[in-house]
Amino acid sequence: MLKPTARRVRHSLSARLLWLTVGVTLLVEVMILLPSLGRERMAWLTNRVTEAHLAGLTVSTAPHGVVDLSTRNELLRLSGTEAIRLVEGGRSILVLPPRGTVHAEGQINIAHETLIGSMIRAVAVVLNLEPRDILVTSPSPLQKGVIVQIVVHNPTLASHLRRYMAHIAALSVAIALLTGLMVYLVLDRILVLPMRRLTESIARFRADPEHVVPVVMPRRTRVRDDEIGLAASELTAMQTELRAALWRNARLAALGTAVAKISHDLRNILSSALLVADRLSGSEDPGTRRAATTLVTAVERATDLVTRTLTFAREGPPAVLRAGFPLDELIGEVAEQVMAQVETVTVAAEIPFGLAPPLDRTQMFRALFNLIRNAAEAGARHVTVRAASEAGVVTIDIEDDGPGLPEQARANLFRPFTGSARRGGTGLGLAIARDLVRAHGGELDLVATSDHGTLFRITLPTELV
């Protein structure tokens, strides 16, 4: 079995690139080989025709144009033919008969041969699909007006073409390997090596994101304007931002733990202060009672802030217990409680009769209460809640006539401790509301905000609830 390192090398991008280059080069060489094979066949036959005419000229110089049997056989052997005939003006001017019995089972005319036809015949010869002996007719390349007819032995041509193919195949393999190696070295340098650095950096960063230095690519890679250069720049930026986010989250986690501990003790202290304030509110002194009322309000707000902070810090993903209930009744209860706490706001509901989607009643109460109370505390005088169900989706709109969200609140929306729209707020209300809606498989979005009011929308897909 292959060792892990050898297996990785074999299946690496570099190895695949090398073999792909070699394979493509060999394919191109094969495509070039077929035309070359056809041309080589044509050249071989033309050489046989030329040598046959030379043999005929040798016979014509003999006394009375006749040679003995041994000379005839030697001329046929040297010309690579089985029989020769020269024709001029429609009559035979010279004949060298075959050395034995020859039956030409096919014939070709070189003057009418095309490259494609020669390619097909060459392949047939190599595969032994052509007749054993064939009559070849061609105009003589040595003397105009003379037609040379020869009988050639196809097995001899097949042996020549096979040797030619073996030579071309060896040369093709050498060229393919050399080309593949050169292309591999070039592409490995400009493509694979940068990609390897990127993947190694990703692996190291994944193993230890808080301490590993973000990828540092060579300058020539950083200044590239192609996909690799862009990927390197984006990866560096992503790793830098992620490290900063992890660092901030670690500090926030530590701070949250400390705040949770402090808040627990602070709530006990505030409870004592609230008890004292309640006693002071029963004083006979009017000034003391007014001060006690103000103190009670302040302590209650501080206690509520501490309670919400502790709840947010220790809550995990909320568990959803779904059950159908009339949505208008729930919104009526929420409106009643908000108006009891903020007397300057009125809440109206426009809910279709009978709309009762299966939701977690307690969690939806908290989400709607946080949204409506935030609007009231931000200065809204009137809040309208609308609901509709269409195409398997329930939407709930909470629209107010308040002053709208400031730019800083919109930039940090749904982020606790930073996304509050009012001075001294925590931003926990929106963050908790979104978590509760997402637990139902839905989403809470800010649709619009301006100095004329704000619109939040809850979207709940009914197939998930």
Short mmCIF file of C-alpha atoms in Angstrom, two decimals:
data_model
loop_
_atom_site.label_atom_id
_atom_site.label_comp_id
_atom_site.label_asym_id
_atom_site.label_seq_id
_atom_site.Cartn_x
_atom_site.Cartn_y
_atom_site.Cartn_z
CA MET A 1 0.00 0.00 0.00
CA LEU A 2 1.06 3.55 -0.65
CA LYS A 3 2.25 5.58 2.27
CA PRO A 4 0.07 8.61 3.13
CA THR A 5 2.68 11.04 1.78
CA ALA A 6 3.00 9.14 -1.51
CA ARG A 7 -0.77 8.96 -1.80
CA ARG A 8 -1.08 12.71 -1.27
CA VAL A 9 1.59 13.37 -3.88
CA ARG A 10 -0.12 11.09 -6.37
CA HIS A 11 -3.46 12.81 -5.90
CA SER A 12 -2.06 16.31 -5.51
CA LEU A 13 -2.91 19.15 -7.86
CA SER A 14 0.67 19.16 -9.13
CA ALA A 15 0.59 15.46 -10.09
CA ARG A 16 -2.79 15.80 -11.76
CA LEU A 17 -1.56 18.83 -13.65
CA LEU A 18 1.52 16.91 -14.85
CA TRP A 19 -0.45 13.90 -16.08
CA LEU A 20 -3.10 16.10 -17.64
CA THR A 21 -0.43 17.94 -19.62
CA VAL A 22 1.20 14.67 -20.69
CA GLY A 23 -2.17 13.21 -21.69
CA VAL A 24 -3.19 16.25 -23.72
CA THR A 25 0.20 16.35 -25.45
CA LEU A 26 -0.05 12.65 -26.34
CA LEU A 27 -3.56 13.20 -27.68
CA VAL A 28 -2.28 16.02 -29.88
CA GLU A 29 0.58 13.80 -31.06
CA VAL A 30 -1.87 11.04 -31.99
CA MET A 31 -3.91 13.56 -33.97
CA ILE A 32 -0.73 14.59 -35.75
CA LEU A 33 0.38 10.95 -36.27
CA LEU A 34 -2.48 9.97 -38.58
CA PRO A 35 -1.79 12.64 -41.23
CA SER A 36 1.93 11.91 -40.89
CA LEU A 37 1.23 8.22 -41.45
CA GLY A 38 -0.73 9.03 -44.61
CA ARG A 39 2.04 11.26 -45.94
CA GLU A 40 4.68 8.64 -45.13
CA ARG A 41 2.73 6.04 -47.12
CA MET A 42 2.49 8.41 -50.07
CA ALA A 43 6.24 9.14 -49.84
CA TRP A 44 7.07 5.42 -49.70
CA LEU A 45 4.97 4.65 -52.78
CA THR A 46 6.43 7.64 -54.65
CA ASN A 47 9.94 6.41 -53.85
CA ARG A 48 9.01 2.95 -55.18
CA VAL A 49 7.72 4.55 -58.39
CA THR A 50 10.90 6.61 -58.79
CA GLU A 51 13.20 3.65 -58.17
CA ALA A 52 11.12 1.53 -60.57
CA HIS A 53 11.61 4.11 -63.33
CA LEU A 54 15.34 4.17 -62.59
CA ALA A 55 15.41 0.39 -62.89
CA GLY A 56 13.64 0.72 -66.22
CA LEU A 57 16.18 3.23 -67.43
CA THR A 58 18.92 0.77 -66.43
CA VAL A 59 17.29 -1.94 -68.59
CA SER A 60 16.93 0.44 -71.52
CA THR A 61 20.72 0.98 -71.59
CA ALA A 62 21.38 -2.76 -71.88
CA PRO A 63 22.12 -4.27 -75.34
CA HIS A 64 18.84 -4.70 -77.20
CA GLY A 65 17.02 -3.58 -73.98
CA VAL A 66 17.25 -7.04 -72.50
CA VAL A 67 18.87 -8.16 -69.22
CA ASP A 68 19.44 -11.61 -67.86
CA LEU A 69 17.24 -13.17 -65.19
CA SER A 70 19.55 -12.46 -62.25
CA THR A 71 19.87 -8.79 -63.21
CA ARG A 72 16.11 -8.49 -63.51
CA ASN A 73 15.58 -10.01 -60.06
CA GLU A 74 18.21 -7.72 -58.56
CA LEU A 75 16.60 -4.63 -60.13
CA LEU A 76 13.19 -5.64 -58.77
CA ARG A 77 14.68 -6.23 -55.32
CA LEU A 78 16.53 -2.90 -55.28
CA SER A 79 13.40 -1.00 -56.41
CA GLY A 80 11.28 -2.74 -53.77
CA THR A 81 8.69 -3.89 -56.30
CA GLU A 82 7.35 -7.20 -57.60
CA ALA A 83 6.88 -6.09 -61.25
CA ILE A 84 7.44 -2.93 -63.32
CA ARG A 85 5.80 -1.56 -66.46
CA LEU A 86 6.50 1.79 -68.18
CA VAL A 87 3.74 3.15 -70.40
CA GLU A 88 4.12 6.04 -72.84
CA GLY A 89 1.52 7.20 -75.31
CA GLY A 90 -0.77 4.35 -74.38
CA ARG A 91 1.73 1.58 -75.14
CA SER A 92 4.18 -0.35 -72.99
CA ILE A 93 7.76 0.67 -73.61
CA LEU A 94 9.31 -1.63 -70.99
CA VAL A 95 8.23 -4.54 -68.88
CA LEU A 96 10.02 -6.25 -66.00
CA PRO A 97 7.87 -9.29 -65.25
CA PRO A 98 7.58 -10.60 -61.68
CA ARG A 99 9.97 -13.13 -60.25
CA GLY A 100 7.12 -15.52 -59.60
CA THR A 101 3.38 -15.68 -59.72
CA VAL A 102 1.87 -12.38 -58.54
CA HIS A 103 -1.85 -11.63 -58.36
CA ALA A 104 -2.55 -7.94 -57.65
CA GLU A 105 -5.88 -7.98 -55.82
CA GLY A 106 -6.23 -4.22 -55.67
CA GLN A 107 -5.03 -1.10 -57.38
CA ILE A 108 -4.52 2.58 -56.64
CA ASN A 109 -3.63 5.67 -58.65
CA ILE A 110 -1.33 8.00 -56.78
CA ALA A 111 -2.45 10.93 -58.93
CA HIS A 112 -5.99 10.54 -57.49
CA GLU A 113 -4.95 9.94 -53.88
CA THR A 114 -6.01 12.46 -51.16
CA LEU A 115 -4.47 12.87 -47.73
CA ILE A 116 -7.57 11.51 -45.98
CA GLY A 117 -7.70 8.54 -48.33
CA SER A 118 -4.02 7.88 -47.79
CA MET A 119 -4.54 8.04 -44.00
CA ILE A 120 -7.33 5.46 -44.18
CA ARG A 121 -5.32 3.12 -46.44
CA ALA A 122 -2.23 3.49 -44.24
CA VAL A 123 -4.19 2.43 -41.14
CA ALA A 124 -5.66 -0.48 -43.11
CA VAL A 125 -2.19 -1.58 -44.21
CA VAL A 126 -0.87 -1.45 -40.64
CA LEU A 127 -3.84 -3.53 -39.46
CA ASN A 128 -3.34 -6.04 -42.33
CA LEU A 129 -6.71 -5.16 -43.86
CA GLU A 130 -5.36 -4.44 -47.36
CA PRO A 131 -4.68 -7.10 -50.08
CA ARG A 132 -1.26 -8.73 -50.05
CA ASP A 133 -0.22 -7.37 -53.48
CA ILE A 134 -1.49 -4.18 -55.06
CA LEU A 135 -1.02 -2.49 -58.45
CA VAL A 136 0.18 1.11 -58.14
CA THR A 137 -0.12 3.52 -61.06
CA SER A 138 1.56 6.94 -61.05
CA PRO A 139 2.97 9.53 -63.45
CA SER A 140 6.74 9.26 -63.43
CA PRO A 141 8.48 11.95 -61.42
CA LEU A 142 11.52 11.58 -63.72
CA GLN A 143 10.03 11.90 -67.20
CA LYS A 144 6.92 13.73 -68.26
CA GLY A 145 4.39 11.67 -70.19
CA VAL A 146 5.55 8.34 -68.79
CA ILE A 147 3.22 6.32 -66.59
CA VAL A 148 4.82 3.88 -64.17
CA GLN A 149 2.92 0.81 -63.05
CA ILE A 150 4.34 -1.32 -60.28
CA VAL A 151 3.17 -4.19 -58.11
CA VAL A 152 4.11 -3.70 -54.45
CA HIS A 153 4.01 -6.10 -51.54
CA ASN A 154 1.77 -4.59 -48.79
CA PRO A 155 3.46 -6.50 -45.92
CA THR A 156 6.69 -4.66 -46.83
CA LEU A 157 4.84 -1.34 -46.67
CA ALA A 158 3.23 -2.40 -43.38
CA SER A 159 6.63 -3.16 -41.83
CA HIS A 160 7.91 0.26 -42.91
CA LEU A 161 4.85 2.07 -41.50
CA ARG A 162 5.06 0.18 -38.20
CA ARG A 163 8.71 1.18 -37.80
CA TYR A 164 7.72 4.75 -38.63
CA MET A 165 4.92 4.65 -36.05
CA ALA A 166 7.24 3.24 -33.39
CA HIS A 167 9.71 6.03 -34.09
CA ILE A 168 6.98 8.69 -33.96
CA ALA A 169 5.47 7.13 -30.82
CA ALA A 170 8.81 7.18 -29.01
CA LEU A 171 9.38 10.75 -30.12
CA SER A 172 5.83 11.70 -29.08
CA VAL A 173 6.25 10.22 -25.62
CA ALA A 174 9.53 12.05 -25.18
CA ILE A 175 7.98 15.32 -26.38
CA ALA A 176 4.93 14.79 -24.17
CA LEU A 177 7.01 14.12 -21.08
CA LEU A 178 9.30 17.04 -21.76
CA THR A 179 6.39 19.36 -22.54
CA GLY A 180 4.48 18.12 -19.52
CA LEU A 181 7.47 18.66 -17.27
CA MET A 182 8.06 22.18 -18.59
CA VAL A 183 4.39 23.12 -18.31
CA TYR A 184 4.26 21.52 -14.88
CA LEU A 185 7.26 23.51 -13.65
CA VAL A 186 5.85 26.76 -14.99
CA LEU A 187 2.30 26.23 -13.72
CA ASP A 188 3.53 24.82 -10.43
CA ARG A 189 5.47 28.03 -9.94
CA ILE A 190 2.75 30.49 -10.90
CA LEU A 191 -0.41 28.56 -9.87
CA VAL A 192 0.10 25.51 -7.68
CA LEU A 193 2.67 26.98 -5.29
CA PRO A 194 0.50 30.02 -4.39
CA MET A 195 -2.51 27.73 -3.98
CA ARG A 196 -0.48 25.44 -1.73
CA ARG A 197 0.47 28.41 0.43
CA LEU A 198 -3.15 29.45 0.65
CA THR A 199 -4.34 25.98 1.69
CA GLU A 200 -1.53 25.59 4.21
CA SER A 201 -2.40 28.96 5.71
CA ILE A 202 -6.07 27.99 5.93
CA ALA A 203 -5.17 24.72 7.67
CA ARG A 204 -2.86 26.45 10.15
CA PHE A 205 -5.40 29.17 10.82
CA ARG A 206 -8.13 26.61 11.37
CA ALA A 207 -5.96 24.73 13.89
CA ASP A 208 -5.17 27.84 15.94
CA PRO A 209 -7.01 30.95 14.70
CA GLU A 210 -6.15 33.11 17.68
CA HIS A 211 -2.38 32.80 17.46
CA VAL A 212 -1.45 31.92 13.87
CA VAL A 213 -0.28 34.92 11.88
CA PRO A 214 -2.49 35.56 8.82
CA VAL A 215 -1.14 34.32 5.51
CA VAL A 216 1.73 36.38 4.16
CA MET A 217 2.02 35.91 0.41
CA PRO A 218 5.10 36.93 -1.57
CA ARG A 219 4.94 40.43 -2.97
CA ARG A 220 4.64 39.18 -6.55
CA THR A 221 1.53 37.23 -5.48
CA ARG A 222 -0.02 40.12 -3.58
CA VAL A 223 0.24 42.46 -6.53
CA ARG A 224 -1.29 39.96 -8.97
CA ASP A 225 -4.63 41.09 -10.38
CA ASP A 226 -5.87 37.58 -11.21
CA GLU A 227 -8.05 35.21 -9.17
CA ILE A 228 -5.15 33.92 -7.06
CA GLY A 229 -4.03 37.41 -6.14
CA LEU A 230 -7.61 38.34 -5.25
CA ALA A 231 -8.02 35.14 -3.22
CA ALA A 232 -4.78 35.85 -1.33
CA SER A 233 -5.84 39.43 -0.55
CA GLU A 234 -9.33 38.40 0.54
CA LEU A 235 -7.97 35.54 2.67
CA THR A 236 -5.51 37.84 4.40
CA ALA A 237 -8.26 40.37 5.08
CA MET A 238 -10.65 37.67 6.30
CA GLN A 239 -8.10 36.14 8.65
CA THR A 240 -7.16 39.55 10.04
CA GLU A 241 -10.80 40.48 10.63
CA LEU A 242 -11.57 37.06 12.10
CA ARG A 243 -8.65 37.25 14.51
CA ALA A 244 -9.82 40.68 15.63
CA ALA A 245 -13.36 39.37 16.06
CA LEU A 246 -12.14 36.35 18.06
CA TRP A 247 -10.04 38.66 20.22
CA ARG A 248 -13.03 40.91 20.83
CA ASN A 249 -15.31 37.97 21.53
CA ALA A 250 -12.84 36.53 24.02
CA ARG A 251 -12.70 39.85 25.84
CA LEU A 252 -16.48 40.17 25.69
CA ALA A 253 -16.89 36.65 27.08
CA ALA A 254 -14.59 37.46 29.96
CA LEU A 255 -16.36 40.78 30.47
CA GLY A 256 -19.74 39.05 30.31
CA THR A 257 -18.71 36.61 33.01
CA ALA A 258 -17.58 39.47 35.21
CA VAL A 259 -20.75 41.47 34.52
CA ALA A 260 -22.90 38.45 35.32
CA LYS A 261 -21.18 38.02 38.68
CA ILE A 262 -21.41 41.73 39.46
CA SER A 263 -25.03 41.91 38.31
CA HIS A 264 -26.01 39.05 40.61
CA ASP A 265 -24.70 40.90 43.65
CA LEU A 266 -25.96 44.24 42.34
CA ARG A 267 -29.50 42.91 42.08
CA ASN A 268 -29.42 42.00 45.76
CA ILE A 269 -28.18 45.48 46.61
CA LEU A 270 -30.88 47.07 44.46
CA SER A 271 -33.52 44.91 46.16
CA SER A 272 -32.47 46.37 49.50
CA ALA A 273 -32.52 49.87 48.07
CA LEU A 274 -35.99 49.29 46.64
CA LEU A 275 -37.22 48.09 50.06
CA VAL A 276 -35.91 51.24 51.72
CA ALA A 277 -37.43 53.40 48.97
CA ASP A 278 -40.82 51.77 49.50
CA ARG A 279 -40.65 52.62 53.22
CA LEU A 280 -39.68 56.21 52.45
CA SER A 281 -42.67 56.55 50.13
CA GLY A 282 -44.91 56.15 53.19
CA SER A 283 -43.35 59.15 54.93
CA GLU A 284 -45.59 62.02 56.02
CA ASP A 285 -43.17 64.54 54.47
CA PRO A 286 -44.34 65.38 50.91
CA GLY A 287 -40.81 66.10 49.73
CA THR A 288 -39.64 62.76 51.03
CA ARG A 289 -42.49 60.96 49.28
CA ARG A 290 -41.70 62.67 45.97
CA ALA A 291 -38.03 61.78 46.29
CA ALA A 292 -38.94 58.21 47.25
CA THR A 293 -41.17 57.87 44.18
CA THR A 294 -38.32 59.03 41.92
CA LEU A 295 -35.93 56.68 43.71
CA VAL A 296 -38.32 53.73 43.34
CA THR A 297 -38.62 54.36 39.60
CA ALA A 298 -34.85 54.57 39.20
CA VAL A 299 -34.23 51.45 41.26
CA GLU A 300 -36.89 49.50 39.33
CA ARG A 301 -35.26 50.48 36.03
CA ALA A 302 -31.84 49.46 37.32
CA THR A 303 -33.24 46.15 38.59
CA ASP A 304 -34.91 45.50 35.23
CA LEU A 305 -31.63 46.25 33.43
CA VAL A 306 -29.71 43.84 35.68
CA THR A 307 -32.36 41.13 35.24
CA ARG A 308 -32.36 41.41 31.45
CA THR A 309 -28.57 41.39 31.35
CA LEU A 310 -28.39 38.21 33.44
CA THR A 311 -31.12 36.55 31.36
CA PHE A 312 -29.37 37.36 28.09
CA ALA A 313 -26.00 36.18 29.42
CA ARG A 314 -27.14 32.75 30.56
CA GLU A 315 -29.75 31.94 27.92
CA GLY A 316 -28.85 29.43 25.22
CA PRO A 317 -30.91 28.80 22.11
CA PRO A 318 -34.51 29.09 23.33
CA ALA A 319 -36.59 25.92 23.23
CA VAL A 320 -39.80 26.36 21.24
CA LEU A 321 -43.05 24.78 22.51
CA ARG A 322 -45.54 25.39 19.71
CA ALA A 323 -49.29 25.48 20.14
CA GLY A 324 -52.05 27.26 18.26
CA PHE A 325 -53.60 30.33 19.93
CA PRO A 326 -55.48 33.43 18.74
CA LEU A 327 -52.88 35.99 17.76
CA ASP A 328 -55.17 38.96 18.45
CA GLU A 329 -55.55 37.93 22.10
CA LEU A 330 -51.78 37.75 22.56
CA ILE A 331 -51.23 41.18 21.04
CA GLY A 332 -54.02 42.56 23.23
CA GLU A 333 -52.22 41.32 26.35
CA VAL A 334 -48.92 42.79 25.15
CA ALA A 335 -50.57 46.14 24.41
CA GLU A 336 -52.20 46.22 27.85
CA GLN A 337 -48.90 45.66 29.65
CA VAL A 338 -46.94 48.17 27.55
CA MET A 339 -49.57 50.89 28.02
CA ALA A 340 -49.57 50.18 31.75
CA GLN A 341 -45.80 50.85 31.87
CA VAL A 342 -45.70 53.76 29.39
CA GLU A 343 -48.85 55.83 29.77
CA THR A 344 -48.07 58.14 26.84
CA VAL A 345 -48.42 55.44 24.16
CA THR A 346 -51.44 53.75 22.61
CA VAL A 347 -51.27 50.38 20.88
CA ALA A 348 -53.73 49.34 18.16
CA ALA A 349 -54.05 45.89 16.59
CA GLU A 350 -55.24 44.96 13.09
CA ILE A 351 -55.32 41.16 13.19
CA PRO A 352 -57.49 38.97 10.94
CA PHE A 353 -60.13 37.11 12.93
CA GLY A 354 -59.24 33.49 13.53
CA LEU A 355 -55.51 33.82 12.77
CA ALA A 356 -53.95 31.29 15.15
CA PRO A 357 -50.56 30.05 13.92
CA PRO A 358 -48.79 27.39 16.03
CA LEU A 359 -46.20 29.42 17.95
CA ASP A 360 -44.60 29.45 21.37
CA ARG A 361 -46.94 31.86 23.15
CA THR A 362 -44.51 32.88 25.87
CA GLN A 363 -41.66 33.58 23.50
CA MET A 364 -43.79 35.51 21.03
CA PHE A 365 -45.13 37.55 23.95
CA ARG A 366 -41.57 38.47 24.92
CA ALA A 367 -40.58 39.31 21.34
CA LEU A 368 -43.61 41.55 20.70
CA PHE A 369 -43.37 43.12 24.14
CA ASN A 370 -39.72 44.07 23.57
CA LEU A 371 -40.46 45.58 20.15
CA ILE A 372 -43.50 47.59 21.25
CA ARG A 373 -41.91 48.76 24.50
CA ASN A 374 -38.77 49.86 22.63
CA ALA A 375 -40.96 51.95 20.33
CA ALA A 376 -42.77 53.49 23.29
CA GLU A 377 -39.55 54.26 25.18
CA ALA A 378 -38.03 55.78 22.01
CA GLY A 379 -40.82 58.41 21.94
CA ALA A 380 -43.62 56.86 19.86
CA ARG A 381 -47.16 57.99 20.70
CA HIS A 382 -48.98 55.40 18.66
CA VAL A 383 -48.01 51.83 17.71
CA THR A 384 -49.95 49.68 15.23
CA VAL A 385 -49.56 45.92 14.98
CA ARG A 386 -50.73 44.26 11.76
CA ALA A 387 -50.67 40.58 10.84
CA ALA A 388 -51.36 38.59 7.68
CA SER A 389 -51.01 35.05 6.40
CA GLU A 390 -50.30 34.32 2.75
CA ALA A 391 -48.56 31.55 0.76
CA GLY A 392 -47.54 29.66 3.87
CA VAL A 393 -45.96 32.69 5.59
CA VAL A 394 -47.22 34.69 8.56
CA THR A 395 -46.04 38.32 8.73
CA ILE A 396 -46.41 40.62 11.72
CA ASP A 397 -45.68 44.35 11.22
CA ILE A 398 -44.96 46.65 14.18
CA GLU A 399 -45.21 50.27 13.00
CA ASP A 400 -44.82 53.36 15.19
CA ASP A 401 -44.85 57.14 14.74
CA GLY A 402 -41.66 57.75 16.70
CA PRO A 403 -38.61 59.80 15.70
CA GLY A 404 -36.94 56.88 13.91
CA LEU A 405 -33.69 55.10 14.62
CA PRO A 406 -30.47 57.15 14.65
CA GLU A 407 -27.63 56.24 12.32
CA GLN A 408 -25.56 54.59 15.06
CA ALA A 409 -28.50 52.38 16.09
CA ARG A 410 -29.10 51.30 12.47
CA ALA A 411 -25.41 50.44 12.03
CA ASN A 412 -25.42 48.23 15.15
CA LEU A 413 -28.96 46.91 14.95
CA PHE A 414 -29.64 43.68 16.88
CA ARG A 415 -26.20 43.89 18.57
CA PRO A 416 -26.53 43.88 22.38
CA PHE A 417 -25.10 46.83 24.31
CA THR A 418 -24.45 48.78 21.07
CA GLY A 419 -27.73 48.85 19.14
CA SER A 420 -29.91 50.91 21.48
CA ALA A 421 -31.88 53.85 20.03
CA ARG A 422 -32.11 55.78 23.31
CA ARG A 423 -29.55 57.14 25.70
CA GLY A 424 -28.71 54.66 28.44
CA GLY A 425 -30.35 51.71 26.65
CA THR A 426 -28.71 48.30 26.30
CA GLY A 427 -30.04 47.13 22.93
CA LEU A 428 -30.97 43.81 24.53
CA GLY A 429 -34.62 44.10 23.58
CA LEU A 430 -34.04 43.85 19.83
CA ALA A 431 -31.34 41.18 20.21
CA ILE A 432 -33.61 39.00 22.37
CA ALA A 433 -36.59 39.54 20.06
CA ARG A 434 -34.61 38.46 17.00
CA ASP A 435 -33.28 35.35 18.78
CA LEU A 436 -36.82 34.35 19.76
CA VAL A 437 -38.13 34.86 16.21
CA ARG A 438 -35.22 32.92 14.68
CA ALA A 439 -35.90 30.07 17.10
CA HIS A 440 -39.25 29.75 15.30
CA GLY A 441 -37.48 29.52 11.93
CA GLY A 442 -38.40 33.11 11.07
CA GLU A 443 -36.66 36.46 10.78
CA LEU A 444 -36.97 39.94 12.25
CA ASP A 445 -36.12 42.78 9.84
CA LEU A 446 -36.07 46.56 9.92
CA VAL A 447 -38.23 47.51 6.92
CA ALA A 448 -38.13 51.30 7.16
CA THR A 449 -37.20 54.09 9.57
CA SER A 450 -37.35 57.87 9.31
CA ASP A 451 -38.38 60.89 11.35
CA HIS A 452 -41.99 59.87 10.65
CA GLY A 453 -41.69 56.46 12.31
CA THR A 454 -40.23 52.95 12.17
CA LEU A 455 -41.51 49.65 10.80
CA PHE A 456 -40.25 46.23 11.96
CA ARG A 457 -41.46 43.01 10.31
CA ILE A 458 -41.57 39.50 11.73
CA THR A 459 -41.70 36.77 9.07
CA LEU A 460 -42.61 33.22 10.13
CA PRO A 461 -42.82 30.39 7.56
CA THR A 462 -45.75 28.24 8.62
CA GLU A 463 -44.25 25.01 7.28
CA LEU A 464 -41.49 25.34 9.88
CA VAL A 465 -43.65 26.35 12.79
#
